[in-house]
Short mmCIF file of C-alpha atoms (C1' of nucleotides) in Angstrom, two decimals:
data_model
loop_
_atom_site.label_atom_id
_atom_site.label_comp_id
_atom_site.label_asym_id
_atom_site.label_seq_id
_atom_site.Cartn_x
_atom_site.Cartn_y
_atom_site.Cartn_z
CA MET A 201 -31.84 7.91 -8.52
CA LYS A 202 -33.59 8.23 -12.12
CA GLU A 203 -31.10 8.90 -14.65
CA ALA A 204 -31.68 12.65 -15.67
CA ARG A 205 -33.49 13.18 -19.29
CA TYR A 206 -30.40 14.77 -20.93
CA ARG A 207 -28.05 12.22 -19.53
CA LEU A 208 -30.16 9.43 -21.70
CA ILE A 209 -30.19 12.12 -24.45
CA TYR A 210 -26.28 12.19 -23.84
CA ARG A 211 -25.69 8.20 -23.92
CA LEU A 212 -27.39 7.69 -26.99
CA LEU A 213 -25.16 9.76 -29.10
CA LYS A 214 -22.21 9.11 -27.30
CA GLU A 215 -22.98 5.49 -28.33
CA ARG A 216 -23.66 6.20 -31.87
CA ILE A 217 -20.34 8.18 -31.83
CA GLN A 218 -18.51 5.01 -30.44
CA GLN A 219 -20.44 2.92 -32.74
CA GLY A 220 -19.41 4.49 -35.78
CA HIS A 221 -22.76 5.53 -36.76
CA TYR A 222 -21.09 9.48 -36.42
CA ARG A 223 -17.19 9.53 -37.68
CA VAL A 224 -14.87 12.33 -36.94
CA GLY A 225 -16.13 15.06 -38.95
CA ASP A 226 -19.62 14.21 -39.01
CA LEU A 227 -22.53 16.84 -38.09
CA LEU A 228 -24.52 15.58 -35.48
CA PRO A 229 -28.39 16.56 -36.00
CA SER A 230 -29.19 20.32 -34.92
CA GLU A 231 -30.73 20.90 -31.38
CA ASN A 232 -34.26 21.54 -32.92
CA GLU A 233 -33.83 18.29 -34.60
CA LEU A 234 -32.97 16.60 -31.35
CA CYS A 235 -35.98 18.31 -29.65
CA ARG A 236 -38.10 16.72 -32.59
CA ASP A 237 -37.13 13.12 -32.44
CA PHE A 238 -36.80 13.21 -28.70
CA THR A 239 -39.63 15.03 -27.50
CA ILE A 240 -37.59 17.45 -25.61
CA THR A 241 -36.60 21.09 -25.14
CA ARG A 242 -33.81 22.89 -26.12
CA THR A 243 -32.23 23.45 -22.73
CA THR A 244 -32.44 19.59 -22.32
CA ALA A 245 -30.60 19.02 -26.31
CA ARG A 246 -28.20 21.81 -25.39
CA ARG A 247 -27.18 20.12 -21.83
CA ALA A 248 -26.71 16.96 -23.62
CA LEU A 249 -24.64 18.34 -25.72
CA ASP A 250 -22.55 20.54 -23.34
CA GLU A 251 -21.59 16.94 -22.00
CA LEU A 252 -20.18 15.80 -25.00
CA VAL A 253 -18.60 18.82 -25.41
CA LYS A 254 -16.94 18.61 -22.10
CA GLU A 255 -15.73 14.99 -22.91
CA GLY A 256 -14.16 15.63 -26.18
CA PHE A 257 -16.23 13.63 -28.65
CA ILE A 258 -17.75 17.04 -29.93
CA GLU A 259 -16.82 20.49 -30.82
CA ARG A 260 -19.74 23.18 -31.51
CA THR A 261 -19.43 26.62 -33.38
CA ARG A 262 -21.96 28.86 -33.56
CA GLY A 263 -24.19 28.78 -36.28
CA ARG A 264 -22.73 25.38 -37.36
CA ARG A 265 -23.98 22.06 -36.06
CA SER A 266 -21.77 19.79 -33.79
CA VAL A 267 -18.85 18.36 -35.27
CA VAL A 268 -17.57 14.86 -34.05
CA THR A 269 -13.87 15.28 -33.15
CA GLU A 270 -10.86 12.83 -32.31
CA ARG A 271 -11.34 12.63 -28.59
CA ARG A 272 -7.45 11.95 -27.81
CA LYS A 273 -6.70 15.34 -28.34
CA ALA A 274 -8.69 16.04 -25.36
CA LEU A 275 -7.51 13.83 -22.83
CA GLY A 276 -3.76 15.31 -22.64
CA LEU A 277 -2.34 11.89 -21.97
CA LEU A 278 1.32 11.77 -22.93
CA SER A 279 2.24 10.48 -26.05
CA ILE A 280 5.45 10.31 -28.20
CA GLN A 281 6.05 13.39 -29.66
CA GLY A 282 5.47 13.08 -33.15
CA PHE A 283 4.05 9.62 -33.30
CA SER A 284 0.53 9.93 -33.95
CA GLU A 285 1.31 13.15 -35.99
CA ALA A 286 3.25 11.44 -38.24
CA ALA A 287 0.81 8.47 -38.38
CA GLY A 288 1.49 5.82 -40.87
CA GLU A 289 4.82 7.26 -42.00
CA GLY A 290 7.32 5.16 -40.63
CA VAL A 291 5.54 4.68 -37.43
CA GLU A 292 4.86 0.78 -36.81
CA THR A 293 3.60 -1.19 -33.75
CA GLU A 294 4.70 -4.29 -33.19
CA MET A 295 3.30 -7.11 -30.86
CA LEU A 296 6.01 -8.53 -28.56
CA THR A 297 3.60 -10.35 -26.38
CA PRO A 298 -0.09 -11.11 -27.54
CA PRO A 299 -2.81 -10.70 -25.11
CA GLY A 300 -3.23 -14.03 -22.71
CA ARG A 301 -3.57 -14.65 -19.35
CA VAL A 302 -0.99 -14.74 -16.90
CA GLU A 303 -0.36 -13.97 -13.05
CA TRP A 304 -0.97 -11.16 -11.78
CA PRO A 305 2.79 -9.48 -10.91
CA ARG A 306 3.74 -8.16 -7.72
CA ASP A 307 4.24 -4.60 -7.77
CA LEU A 308 2.47 -2.59 -10.80
CA THR A 309 3.43 0.76 -8.92
CA PHE A 310 -0.51 1.29 -8.32
CA PRO A 311 -2.67 -0.94 -5.73
CA VAL A 312 -4.68 -3.67 -7.51
CA SER A 313 -8.19 -4.03 -5.68
CA GLU A 314 -9.13 -7.63 -4.35
CA ALA A 315 -12.10 -7.89 -6.63
CA GLU A 316 -9.42 -7.56 -9.12
CA LEU A 317 -6.98 -10.20 -8.14
CA ALA A 318 -9.86 -12.28 -8.00
CA ARG A 319 -10.25 -12.30 -11.50
CA PRO A 320 -7.82 -13.72 -14.25
CA CYS A 321 -5.21 -11.02 -15.41
CA ILE A 322 -4.93 -10.37 -19.09
CA HIS A 323 -1.34 -8.91 -20.24
CA PHE A 324 -0.17 -7.74 -23.45
CA ARG A 325 3.04 -6.38 -25.04
CA ARG A 326 3.75 -4.18 -27.50
CA LEU A 327 6.78 -2.37 -29.17
CA ARG A 328 6.71 0.99 -30.81
CA LYS A 329 8.75 2.05 -33.87
CA ILE A 330 9.21 5.36 -35.48
CA LYS A 331 11.27 5.06 -38.47
CA GLY A 332 12.30 1.32 -37.92
CA ARG A 333 13.98 2.52 -34.56
CA THR A 334 12.46 1.38 -30.84
CA VAL A 335 11.26 4.43 -29.24
CA MET A 336 9.19 2.51 -26.49
CA VAL A 337 8.45 -0.98 -25.07
CA ALA A 338 4.67 -0.80 -23.47
CA SER A 339 2.75 -3.58 -20.89
CA GLU A 340 -0.18 -3.58 -20.26
CA TRP A 341 -2.47 -5.72 -17.63
CA PHE A 342 -5.64 -5.42 -16.14
CA ALA A 343 -8.46 -7.86 -14.94
CA ASP A 344 -10.50 -10.40 -17.11
CA ALA A 345 -14.04 -8.65 -16.66
CA GLY A 346 -15.87 -10.31 -18.89
CA LEU A 347 -14.98 -8.91 -21.99
CA ASP A 348 -15.73 -11.89 -24.44
CA ARG A 349 -13.72 -12.21 -27.11
CA PHE A 350 -11.19 -10.11 -26.36
CA LEU A 351 -7.97 -12.22 -26.80
CA GLN A 352 -9.08 -13.30 -30.22
CA GLU A 353 -10.04 -9.71 -31.63
CA ASP A 354 -7.64 -7.45 -33.45
CA PHE A 355 -7.25 -4.18 -32.17
CA VAL A 356 -9.50 -1.22 -33.93
CA GLU A 357 -7.33 0.86 -36.04
CA GLY A 358 -4.36 -0.72 -33.77
CA SER A 359 -5.27 1.15 -30.71
CA PHE A 360 -6.20 -0.40 -27.72
CA PHE A 361 -8.09 2.21 -26.14
CA ARG A 362 -10.28 2.59 -29.37
CA THR A 363 -11.06 -0.97 -28.98
CA LEU A 364 -12.51 -0.51 -25.82
CA SER A 365 -14.22 2.51 -27.02
CA ARG A 366 -16.18 1.09 -30.17
CA ARG A 367 -16.42 -2.48 -29.33
CA HIS A 368 -17.00 -1.96 -25.54
CA LEU A 369 -18.46 1.06 -24.79
CA ILE A 370 -15.63 1.86 -22.14
CA GLU A 371 -14.05 5.26 -21.53
CA ILE A 372 -11.45 6.14 -19.88
CA THR A 373 -12.67 8.12 -16.82
CA ARG A 374 -9.28 8.98 -14.80
CA SER A 375 -5.79 8.02 -15.09
CA SER A 376 -3.00 8.32 -12.51
CA GLN A 377 0.90 8.44 -13.83
CA GLU A 378 4.39 8.24 -12.24
CA LEU A 379 7.65 9.11 -14.11
CA HIS A 380 10.96 7.58 -13.45
CA ALA A 381 14.21 8.52 -15.08
CA MET A 382 16.06 5.49 -14.87
CA ALA A 383 19.21 3.69 -16.20
CA ALA A 384 17.79 0.66 -18.56
CA ASP A 385 18.63 -2.70 -17.23
CA GLY A 386 18.95 -5.85 -19.56
CA GLU A 387 15.78 -6.45 -21.34
CA VAL A 388 14.68 -3.09 -21.74
CA ALA A 389 17.96 -2.10 -23.06
CA ARG A 390 17.91 -5.14 -25.40
CA LEU A 391 14.61 -4.17 -26.77
CA LEU A 392 14.94 -0.51 -26.89
CA GLU A 393 18.37 -1.04 -28.76
CA VAL A 394 20.30 1.46 -26.18
CA ALA A 395 23.36 0.26 -24.26
CA GLU A 396 22.73 -0.90 -20.82
CA GLY A 397 22.61 1.74 -18.22
CA ALA A 398 21.36 4.48 -20.75
CA PRO A 399 18.89 6.69 -19.58
CA VAL A 400 15.39 5.69 -20.21
CA LEU A 401 12.15 6.93 -19.01
CA ARG A 402 9.58 4.94 -17.20
CA ILE A 403 6.20 5.68 -17.17
CA CYS A 404 3.19 3.56 -14.68
CA ILE A 405 -0.18 4.63 -15.38
CA LYS A 406 -3.26 3.53 -13.94
CA PHE A 407 -6.19 4.34 -16.34
CA THR A 408 -9.50 3.92 -14.48
CA THR A 409 -12.34 3.03 -16.61
CA SER A 410 -16.06 3.48 -16.95
CA HIS A 411 -16.72 -0.10 -16.54
CA PRO A 412 -15.86 -0.51 -12.49
CA LEU A 413 -14.03 -3.95 -12.91
CA LEU A 414 -11.45 -2.47 -15.54
CA ASN A 415 -8.44 -0.72 -14.73
CA ILE A 416 -5.54 -0.96 -17.35
CA TYR A 417 -2.22 -1.03 -15.50
CA SER A 418 0.23 0.08 -17.88
CA ARG A 419 3.99 0.48 -17.94
CA LEU A 420 6.41 1.78 -20.27
CA TYR A 421 9.85 2.10 -21.19
CA CYS A 422 10.96 4.81 -23.47
CA ASN A 423 13.67 5.64 -25.23
CA THR A 424 13.68 9.87 -25.35
CA GLU A 425 16.85 10.38 -26.90
CA SER A 426 15.27 11.66 -30.46
CA TYR A 427 11.13 11.60 -29.37
CA PRO A 428 10.51 12.79 -26.86
CA ILE A 429 7.27 12.04 -24.58
CA GLY A 430 4.84 14.92 -24.14
CA ASN A 431 1.28 16.31 -24.12
CA GLN A 432 -0.96 19.14 -23.59
CA HIS A 433 -3.78 20.67 -21.59
CA PHE A 434 -6.33 23.00 -21.84
CA TYR A 435 -8.18 24.42 -19.02
CA MET B 220 -18.07 41.70 -29.64
CA LYS B 221 -19.94 42.40 -26.18
CA GLU B 222 -19.15 40.59 -23.15
CA ALA B 223 -21.95 38.06 -22.33
CA ARG B 224 -23.37 38.87 -19.33
CA TYR B 225 -22.91 35.43 -17.44
CA ARG B 226 -18.99 36.31 -18.32
CA LEU B 227 -19.10 39.15 -16.20
CA ILE B 228 -20.49 37.89 -13.15
CA TYR B 229 -18.24 34.86 -13.54
CA ARG B 230 -14.92 37.64 -14.25
CA LEU B 231 -16.33 39.32 -11.11
CA LEU B 232 -16.44 36.17 -8.80
CA LYS B 233 -13.19 34.76 -10.07
CA GLU B 234 -11.59 37.93 -9.45
CA ARG B 235 -12.79 37.89 -5.76
CA ILE B 236 -11.53 34.25 -5.53
CA GLN B 237 -8.11 35.30 -6.69
CA GLN B 238 -7.80 38.52 -4.58
CA GLY B 239 -9.03 36.59 -1.28
CA HIS B 240 -12.12 38.01 -0.59
CA TYR B 241 -13.35 34.15 -0.43
CA ARG B 242 -10.57 31.89 0.29
CA VAL B 243 -10.85 28.07 0.31
CA GLY B 244 -13.35 26.77 1.97
CA ASP B 245 -15.66 29.71 2.04
CA LEU B 246 -19.36 29.47 0.39
CA LEU B 247 -20.24 31.65 -2.02
CA PRO B 248 -23.62 33.85 -2.21
CA SER B 249 -26.61 31.23 -3.21
CA GLU B 250 -27.26 31.22 -6.91
CA ASN B 251 -30.77 33.35 -5.59
CA GLU B 252 -28.55 35.89 -3.88
CA LEU B 253 -26.65 36.25 -7.03
CA CYS B 254 -29.95 36.84 -9.19
CA ARG B 255 -30.75 39.59 -6.43
CA ASP B 256 -27.52 41.06 -6.18
CA PHE B 257 -26.62 41.50 -10.28
CA THR B 258 -30.62 41.33 -11.48
CA ILE B 259 -30.29 37.78 -13.55
CA THR B 260 -31.56 35.59 -13.69
CA ARG B 261 -31.02 32.10 -12.18
CA THR B 262 -29.98 30.84 -15.70
CA THR B 263 -27.67 32.92 -15.77
CA ALA B 264 -26.45 32.98 -12.42
CA ARG B 265 -25.76 29.17 -13.07
CA ARG B 266 -23.71 29.79 -16.34
CA ALA B 267 -21.58 32.24 -14.36
CA LEU B 268 -20.97 29.24 -11.73
CA ASP B 269 -20.59 26.48 -14.24
CA GLU B 270 -18.02 28.26 -15.42
CA LEU B 271 -16.14 28.66 -12.20
CA VAL B 272 -16.53 24.71 -11.91
CA LYS B 273 -14.71 24.00 -15.28
CA GLU B 274 -11.70 26.16 -14.45
CA GLY B 275 -11.50 24.36 -10.74
CA PHE B 276 -12.51 27.55 -8.68
CA ILE B 277 -15.57 26.08 -6.77
CA GLU B 278 -17.59 22.66 -6.46
CA ARG B 279 -21.11 22.80 -6.08
CA THR B 280 -23.49 20.17 -4.25
CA ARG B 281 -27.22 19.76 -4.31
CA GLY B 282 -28.54 21.71 -1.68
CA ARG B 283 -25.13 23.44 -0.67
CA ARG B 284 -23.89 26.45 -1.72
CA SER B 285 -20.66 26.29 -4.06
CA VAL B 286 -17.34 25.82 -2.04
CA VAL B 287 -13.96 27.59 -3.22
CA THR B 288 -11.62 25.02 -3.65
CA GLU B 289 -7.97 24.63 -4.24
CA ARG B 290 -7.43 25.53 -7.95
CA ARG B 291 -4.44 23.61 -8.42
CA LYS B 292 -6.10 20.07 -7.70
CA ALA B 293 -8.23 20.75 -10.91
CA LEU B 294 -4.78 21.37 -13.28
CA GLY B 295 -3.54 17.41 -13.31
CA LEU B 296 0.25 19.13 -13.83
CA LEU B 297 3.02 16.97 -13.11
CA SER B 298 4.53 17.56 -9.60
CA ILE B 299 6.54 15.25 -7.24
CA GLN B 300 4.79 12.58 -5.52
CA GLY B 301 4.64 13.45 -2.07
CA PHE B 302 5.67 17.00 -2.06
CA SER B 303 2.58 19.59 -1.55
CA GLU B 304 0.85 16.39 0.22
CA ALA B 305 3.73 16.53 2.88
CA ALA B 306 3.92 19.95 2.82
CA GLY B 307 5.96 21.79 5.38
CA GLU B 308 7.41 18.75 6.88
CA GLY B 309 10.80 18.33 5.61
CA VAL B 310 9.64 20.42 2.50
CA GLU B 311 11.73 23.25 1.27
CA THR B 312 12.12 25.61 -1.68
CA GLU B 313 15.66 27.19 -1.63
CA MET B 314 16.07 30.49 -4.35
CA LEU B 315 19.31 29.82 -6.13
CA THR B 316 19.51 32.44 -8.40
CA PRO B 317 16.44 35.09 -7.57
CA PRO B 318 14.56 37.22 -10.11
CA GLY B 319 16.54 39.07 -12.42
CA ARG B 320 16.78 40.30 -15.98
CA VAL B 321 18.94 37.83 -18.52
CA GLU B 322 19.61 37.41 -22.17
CA TRP B 323 16.81 35.28 -23.50
CA PRO B 324 18.05 31.66 -24.10
CA ARG B 325 18.48 29.84 -27.26
CA ASP B 326 16.66 27.12 -27.01
CA LEU B 327 13.88 26.93 -24.44
CA THR B 328 12.23 23.96 -26.49
CA PHE B 329 9.11 26.01 -27.43
CA PRO B 330 9.51 28.97 -29.52
CA VAL B 331 9.38 32.40 -28.25
CA SER B 332 7.57 34.91 -30.29
CA GLU B 333 8.69 37.75 -31.34
CA ALA B 334 7.16 40.41 -29.23
CA GLU B 335 8.39 38.25 -26.29
CA LEU B 336 11.85 38.86 -27.87
CA ALA B 337 11.27 42.54 -28.01
CA ARG B 338 10.77 42.60 -24.09
CA PRO B 339 13.59 41.76 -21.34
CA CYS B 340 13.82 38.39 -20.45
CA ILE B 341 13.17 37.71 -16.36
CA HIS B 342 14.79 34.64 -14.94
CA PHE B 343 15.20 32.74 -11.61
CA ARG B 344 16.16 29.36 -10.46
CA ARG B 345 14.85 27.55 -7.42
CA LEU B 346 16.12 24.01 -5.48
CA ARG B 347 13.05 21.80 -4.20
CA LYS B 348 14.50 19.40 -1.47
CA ILE B 349 12.79 16.91 0.61
CA LYS B 350 14.18 15.74 3.88
CA GLY B 351 17.41 17.83 3.06
CA ARG B 352 17.82 15.88 -0.37
CA THR B 353 17.67 17.94 -3.56
CA VAL B 354 14.56 16.61 -5.62
CA MET B 355 14.40 19.11 -8.36
CA VAL B 356 16.44 22.11 -9.94
CA ALA B 357 13.66 24.47 -11.72
CA SER B 358 13.95 27.59 -13.76
CA GLU B 359 12.10 29.71 -15.32
CA TRP B 360 12.01 31.95 -17.94
CA PHE B 361 9.33 34.53 -19.16
CA ALA B 362 8.71 38.18 -20.86
CA ASP B 363 8.68 41.37 -18.73
CA ALA B 364 5.40 41.90 -19.43
CA GLY B 365 4.78 45.11 -17.19
CA LEU B 366 4.22 42.82 -14.06
CA ASP B 367 5.50 46.30 -12.12
CA ARG B 368 7.71 44.84 -9.12
CA PHE B 369 7.51 41.85 -9.62
CA LEU B 370 11.37 41.45 -9.31
CA GLN B 371 10.99 42.81 -5.18
CA GLU B 372 7.79 40.88 -4.50
CA ASP B 373 8.11 38.07 -2.44
CA PHE B 374 5.99 34.82 -3.51
CA VAL B 375 2.96 34.58 -2.09
CA GLU B 376 2.70 31.86 -0.28
CA GLY B 377 6.19 30.67 -1.53
CA SER B 378 4.59 30.18 -5.25
CA PHE B 379 4.98 31.41 -8.31
CA PHE B 380 1.71 30.63 -9.69
CA ARG B 381 -0.13 31.92 -6.65
CA THR B 382 1.87 35.25 -6.71
CA LEU B 383 0.63 35.29 -10.58
CA SER B 384 -3.43 35.06 -9.66
CA ARG B 385 -3.61 36.76 -6.51
CA ARG B 386 -1.52 39.49 -7.16
CA HIS B 387 -1.84 40.08 -10.82
CA LEU B 388 -5.15 37.70 -11.49
CA ILE B 389 -3.43 36.11 -14.33
CA GLU B 390 -3.97 32.32 -14.65
CA ILE B 391 -2.61 29.36 -16.41
CA THR B 392 -4.76 28.92 -19.59
CA ARG B 393 -3.09 26.05 -21.18
CA SER B 394 0.47 24.08 -20.96
CA SER B 395 2.68 22.10 -23.25
CA GLN B 396 5.40 19.87 -21.70
CA GLU B 397 7.73 17.49 -22.98
CA LEU B 398 9.96 15.15 -20.89
CA HIS B 399 13.81 13.72 -21.34
CA ALA B 400 15.36 10.96 -19.33
CA MET B 401 18.89 12.12 -20.06
CA ALA B 402 22.21 11.61 -18.04
CA ALA B 403 22.91 14.18 -15.46
CA ASP B 404 25.84 16.47 -16.55
CA GLY B 405 28.31 18.36 -14.21
CA GLU B 406 26.36 21.21 -12.98
CA VAL B 407 22.96 19.28 -12.72
CA ALA B 408 24.49 16.59 -10.96
CA ARG B 409 26.20 18.48 -8.70
CA LEU B 410 22.86 20.40 -7.70
CA LEU B 411 20.92 17.38 -7.44
CA GLU B 412 24.23 15.57 -5.64
CA VAL B 413 24.09 12.66 -8.30
CA ALA B 414 26.65 11.08 -9.91
CA GLU B 415 27.73 12.16 -13.60
CA GLY B 416 25.55 10.48 -15.73
CA ALA B 417 22.78 9.17 -13.51
CA PRO B 418 19.47 9.02 -15.18
CA VAL B 419 17.70 12.54 -14.74
CA LEU B 420 14.54 13.30 -15.74
CA ARG B 421 14.12 16.71 -17.56
CA ILE B 422 10.74 18.43 -18.15
CA CYS B 423 10.41 21.24 -20.28
CA ILE B 424 7.10 23.02 -19.90
CA LYS B 425 5.67 25.98 -21.65
CA PHE B 426 2.62 27.64 -19.64
CA THR B 427 0.25 30.14 -21.78
CA THR B 428 -1.30 32.28 -19.46
CA SER B 429 -4.56 34.55 -19.88
CA HIS B 430 -2.18 37.57 -20.00
CA PRO B 431 -1.58 37.57 -23.93
CA LEU B 432 2.12 38.38 -23.81
CA LEU B 433 3.36 36.29 -20.75
CA ASN B 434 4.40 32.76 -21.75
CA ILE B 435 6.34 30.98 -18.76
CA TYR B 436 8.90 28.60 -20.28
CA SER B 437 10.31 26.16 -17.77
CA ARG B 438 12.98 23.54 -17.39
CA LEU B 439 12.72 21.17 -14.62
CA TYR B 440 15.58 18.62 -13.39
CA CYS B 441 14.37 15.76 -11.23
CA ASN B 442 16.30 13.37 -9.77
CA THR B 443 13.30 10.82 -9.58
CA GLU B 444 15.22 8.10 -7.34
CA SER B 445 13.27 8.40 -4.05
CA TYR B 446 10.43 10.50 -5.29
CA PRO B 447 9.08 9.92 -8.80
CA ILE B 448 7.23 12.65 -10.83
CA GLY B 449 3.49 12.34 -11.05
CA ASN B 450 -0.18 13.94 -11.67
CA GLN B 451 -3.96 12.72 -11.97
CA HIS B 452 -6.77 13.11 -14.76
CA PHE B 453 -10.11 13.29 -14.54
CA TYR B 454 -12.12 13.34 -17.66
"C1'" DC C 38 -31.43 20.11 27.38
"C1'" DC C 39 -31.35 16.83 23.06
"C1'" DC C 40 -33.47 14.84 19.55
"C1'" DG C 41 -36.58 14.16 16.04
"C1'" DA C 42 -39.97 16.19 12.84
"C1'" DA C 43 -41.20 20.47 9.79
"C1'" DA C 44 -39.91 24.34 7.55
"C1'" DA C 45 -36.63 26.74 5.04
"C1'" DC C 46 -32.91 27.09 1.87
"C1'" DT C 47 -30.30 25.62 -2.17
"C1'" DT C 48 -29.00 23.37 -5.94
"C1'" DG C 49 -30.69 19.87 -10.23
"C1'" DT C 50 -33.87 19.18 -14.11
"C1'" DA C 51 -37.03 20.67 -17.51
"C1'" DC C 52 -40.56 23.04 -19.17
"C1'" DG C 53 -41.08 27.38 -22.44
"C1'" DT C 54 -39.93 31.82 -25.29
"C1'" DA C 55 -37.35 35.07 -27.53
"C1'" DC C 56 -33.91 37.29 -29.81
"C1'" DA C 57 -28.61 37.83 -31.14
"C1'" DA C 58 -25.03 36.12 -33.97
"C1'" DG C 59 -23.40 33.52 -36.67
"C1'" DT C 60 -23.06 30.07 -40.94
"C1'" DT C 61 -25.11 27.75 -44.97
"C1'" DA C 62 -28.41 27.59 -48.82
"C1'" DT C 63 -31.22 29.81 -51.80
"C1'" DT C 64 -32.78 33.68 -54.87
"C1'" DT C 65 -31.84 37.43 -57.61
"C1'" DG C 66 -29.79 41.05 -60.73
"C1'" DT C 67 -26.23 41.94 -63.72
"C1'" DA D 62 -22.77 31.52 -65.35
"C1'" DC D 63 -21.27 34.54 -61.46
"C1'" DA D 64 -21.56 37.92 -57.21
"C1'" DA D 65 -24.06 39.82 -54.05
"C1'" DA D 66 -28.07 40.29 -51.34
"C1'" DT D 67 -31.32 37.37 -48.96
"C1'" DA D 68 -33.85 34.13 -46.87
"C1'" DA D 69 -33.26 29.93 -43.73
"C1'" DC D 70 -30.86 28.02 -40.41
"C1'" DT D 71 -28.12 26.77 -35.97
"C1'" DT D 72 -26.08 28.13 -32.28
"C1'" DG D 73 -25.47 31.42 -28.17
"C1'" DT D 74 -27.55 34.13 -24.18
"C1'" DA D 75 -30.89 35.56 -21.35
"C1'" DC D 76 -35.73 35.91 -19.77
"C1'" DG D 77 -39.25 33.42 -17.00
"C1'" DT D 78 -41.70 29.38 -14.07
"C1'" DA D 79 -42.34 24.68 -11.96
"C1'" DC D 80 -41.24 21.08 -9.50
"C1'" DA D 81 -37.38 17.57 -7.65
"C1'" DA D 82 -33.87 16.16 -4.51
"C1'" DG D 83 -30.87 17.40 -1.46
"C1'" DT D 84 -28.99 20.09 2.97
"C1'" DT D 85 -29.35 23.22 6.50
"C1'" DT D 86 -31.88 25.85 9.86
"C1'" DT D 87 -35.77 26.06 12.70
"C1'" DC D 88 -39.44 24.49 16.16
"C1'" DG D 89 -41.32 21.47 19.32
"C1'" DG D 90 -42.11 17.42 22.64
"C1'" DG D 91 -40.23 14.64 25.75
#
DNA sequence: CCCGAAAACTTGTACGTACAAGTTATTTGT
DNA sequence: ACAAATAACTTGTACGTACAAGTTTTCGGG
């Protein structure tokens, strides 16, 4: 099936945003400019922009051009309350286990496909701290789907997802998660600096991406004592 | 500002779905039929249908008419894994405290507006069980915003949200939630049939609705031992 | 009666036009 | 030099047309 015209314009604009050609806050070309540049009608230009709105890349206001926005806001993922908000202020991420190859773990809560198991597994583990207090241990696993040099790279702005988006043009298309309240066992308790048996929140996530072989399996242990986990949704 | 034409058609169709004129699985009129019936062009009809898709009321396939769908699927709310799936089979809801007026609680996690506080508070509490095992205690609070006879009514299909949608045409437009892993205290432990101090998950939610005075403040205590809490998102 | 081809229908994409309703830039009057 | 009026620009809505690409229904031959 041939790719629709609006779809092509949408992809082009999305890539420009992802690659930093347009940054958050920047204005996109007006609809009429897009019509000229790509030799399309306004209907088609608007359709492409609509798509970008739906995916949270831009916002539009009548009379104004489209503005590039922070996409994460639109994702509605669970996050530590007051983490990204208080960015920089006493918030830090520590790489506990740098990215490297490991055996695929047995139980990732979600089933791992044969195609994924056929490839090596990349894993890394990080600590998230607020004002020196560790609030989360985050472990990630995913198949080495030919993302060259991934192991050597530093993360874009310290963010794994931003790295995928900006450098590899891979976006999250779906996520499933499972939550458990549980008693902290030895290692988790030590890392989160809580007593053994203290209640912690375990979040297991499977992120499906636009790359067919790349699913990210995430396991988070959170101390929700002072900083709860939360999110927002718009319907 | 005058209501847009497509907006009106959208509302009309939505109301027909909500009121049961069209049920889940039913086919909506074709675009051309809508054009005839409402004296509009296909552009406008399609715009209205697009809106319904966005809000999860219908699904569309090329060549086929629009099909009415179960909206809850599109909401991506946290829910007990295997609760709605195993519907009927050993799944039950017990009304612990029937709907009635109470004083507004002090701390609902989210701020309550003056306009809400000026009205009486309605509260009820339910137990959710799977195979006889209590897995959740759910408490709800909201302002008495003139939903007449609410206290007397039975819930539509046992669902609070379905009651709001079908009988009062009120939809959820937004939600914020906060999660805490915590040790079960006396009453919660007793209701969930776990030891005092056992780890339980507390979820505090604020649902914003299409009714300006109606926000629903929800507090859930979950025993995630056998049935984890989870959800799914599509972007 | 059943099956496959054809017709009728339905949604998706794309063109083009016009005006309404906002925002931004420019001009004009004091 | 500043403020208000004006013009230019930009997005939102709505009209209309045409064809592509699916699905459902109808019809005809065996």
